[in-house]
Tab-separated table of C-alpha atoms in Angstrom:
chain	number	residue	atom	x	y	z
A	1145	UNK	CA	90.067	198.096	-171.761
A	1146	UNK	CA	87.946	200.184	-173.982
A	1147	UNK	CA	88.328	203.296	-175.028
A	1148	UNK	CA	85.027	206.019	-176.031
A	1149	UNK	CA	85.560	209.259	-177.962
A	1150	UNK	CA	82.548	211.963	-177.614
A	1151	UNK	CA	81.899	214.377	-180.111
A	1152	UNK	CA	79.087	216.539	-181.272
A	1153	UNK	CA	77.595	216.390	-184.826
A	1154	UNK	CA	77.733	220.418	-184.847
A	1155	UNK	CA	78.583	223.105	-182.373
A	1156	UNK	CA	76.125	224.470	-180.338
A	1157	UNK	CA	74.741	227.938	-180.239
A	1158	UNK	CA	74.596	229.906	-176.814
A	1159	UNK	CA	71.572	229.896	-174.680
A	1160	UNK	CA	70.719	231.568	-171.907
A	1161	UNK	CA	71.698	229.492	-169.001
A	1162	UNK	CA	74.390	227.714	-171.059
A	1163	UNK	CA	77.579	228.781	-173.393
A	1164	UNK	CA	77.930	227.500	-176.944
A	1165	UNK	CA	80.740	225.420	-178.210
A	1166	UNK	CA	83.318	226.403	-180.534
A	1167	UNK	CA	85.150	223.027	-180.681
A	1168	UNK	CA	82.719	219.671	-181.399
A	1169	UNK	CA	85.029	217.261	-178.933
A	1170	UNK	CA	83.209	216.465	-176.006
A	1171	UNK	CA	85.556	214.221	-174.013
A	1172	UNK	CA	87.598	210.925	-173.991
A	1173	UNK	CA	86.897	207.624	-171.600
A	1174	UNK	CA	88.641	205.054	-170.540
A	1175	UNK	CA	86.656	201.395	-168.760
A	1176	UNK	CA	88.774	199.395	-167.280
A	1177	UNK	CA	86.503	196.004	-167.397
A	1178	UNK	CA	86.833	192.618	-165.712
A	1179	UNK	CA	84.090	189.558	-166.916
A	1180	UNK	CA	83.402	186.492	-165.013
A	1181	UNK	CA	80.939	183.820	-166.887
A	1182	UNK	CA	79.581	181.856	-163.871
A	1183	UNK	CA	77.399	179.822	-166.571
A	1184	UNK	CA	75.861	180.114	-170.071
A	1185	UNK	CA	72.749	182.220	-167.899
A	1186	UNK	CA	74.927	184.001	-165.300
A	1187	UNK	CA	77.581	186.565	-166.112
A	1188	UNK	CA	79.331	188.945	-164.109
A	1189	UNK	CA	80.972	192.473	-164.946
A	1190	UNK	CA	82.693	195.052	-162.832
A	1191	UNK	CA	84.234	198.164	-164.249
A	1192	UNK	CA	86.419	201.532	-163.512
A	1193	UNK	CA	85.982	204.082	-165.594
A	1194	UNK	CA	87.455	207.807	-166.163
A	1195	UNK	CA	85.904	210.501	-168.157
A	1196	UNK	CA	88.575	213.408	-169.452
A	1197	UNK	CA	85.868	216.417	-170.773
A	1198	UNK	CA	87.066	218.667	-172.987
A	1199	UNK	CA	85.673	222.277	-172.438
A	1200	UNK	CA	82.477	221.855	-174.986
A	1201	UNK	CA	81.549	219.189	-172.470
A	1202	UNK	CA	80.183	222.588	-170.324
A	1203	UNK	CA	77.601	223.349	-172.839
A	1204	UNK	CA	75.269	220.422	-172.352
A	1205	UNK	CA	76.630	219.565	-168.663
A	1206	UNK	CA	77.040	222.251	-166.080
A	1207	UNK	CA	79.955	222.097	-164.570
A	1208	UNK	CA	83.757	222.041	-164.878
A	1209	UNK	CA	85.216	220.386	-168.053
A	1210	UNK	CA	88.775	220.305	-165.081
A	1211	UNK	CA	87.127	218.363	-162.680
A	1212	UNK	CA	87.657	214.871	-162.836
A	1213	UNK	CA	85.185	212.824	-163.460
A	1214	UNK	CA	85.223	208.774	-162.587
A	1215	UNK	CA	83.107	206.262	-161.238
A	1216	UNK	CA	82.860	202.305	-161.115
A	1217	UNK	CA	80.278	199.985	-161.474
A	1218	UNK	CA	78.829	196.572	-161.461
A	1219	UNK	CA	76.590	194.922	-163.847
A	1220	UNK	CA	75.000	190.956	-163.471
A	1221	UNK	CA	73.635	189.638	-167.237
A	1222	UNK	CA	70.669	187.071	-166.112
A	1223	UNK	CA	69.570	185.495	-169.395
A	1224	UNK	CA	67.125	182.967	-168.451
A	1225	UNK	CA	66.633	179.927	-170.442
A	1226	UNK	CA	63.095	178.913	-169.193
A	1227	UNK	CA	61.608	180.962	-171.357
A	1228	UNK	CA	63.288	180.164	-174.512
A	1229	UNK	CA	62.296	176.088	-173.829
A	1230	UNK	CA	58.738	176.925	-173.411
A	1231	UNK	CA	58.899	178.544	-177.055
A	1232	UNK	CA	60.779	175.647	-178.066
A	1233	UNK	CA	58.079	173.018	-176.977
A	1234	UNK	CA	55.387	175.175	-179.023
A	1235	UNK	CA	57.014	173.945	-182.291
């Protein structure tokens, strides 16, 4: 489980398609994460996760900060070896 806090550096001044912030907290997330290491190559990753905005979120995203926001996802890490033993052969 990890856990992302979203903040900007300074608030934001008002344009004119978008409001400016008067609070610098963006939003919170939560992943929910599960790993499986087939090999030292091969890894696999598949995730929740669950955005909560806070209203200064509306400034750089249209939409509403209240609607709720989550997705999930799947990543595979590949790191092939091959290439790493044809440096090693060059020394």
């Amino acid at each position: 489980m990890d856990y992302h806090y979203f903040a900007l550096t300074k608030n934001l001044g008002a344009t004119e398609t978008l409001p400016g912030t008067s609070d610098r907290y963006l939003g919170s997330e939560l992943d929910a994460v599960v790993h499986y290491k087939h090999s030292d190559q091969i890894q696999f990753f598949i995730g929740y996760s669950t955005l909560f905005a806070g209203s200064s979120m509306e400034a750089i995203k249209p939409g509403s900060a209240a609607a709720y926001a989550d997705w999930g996802w799947v990543m595979v890490n590949i790191q092939p070896r091959i290439l790493l033993k044809s440096f090693e052969k060059d020394r």
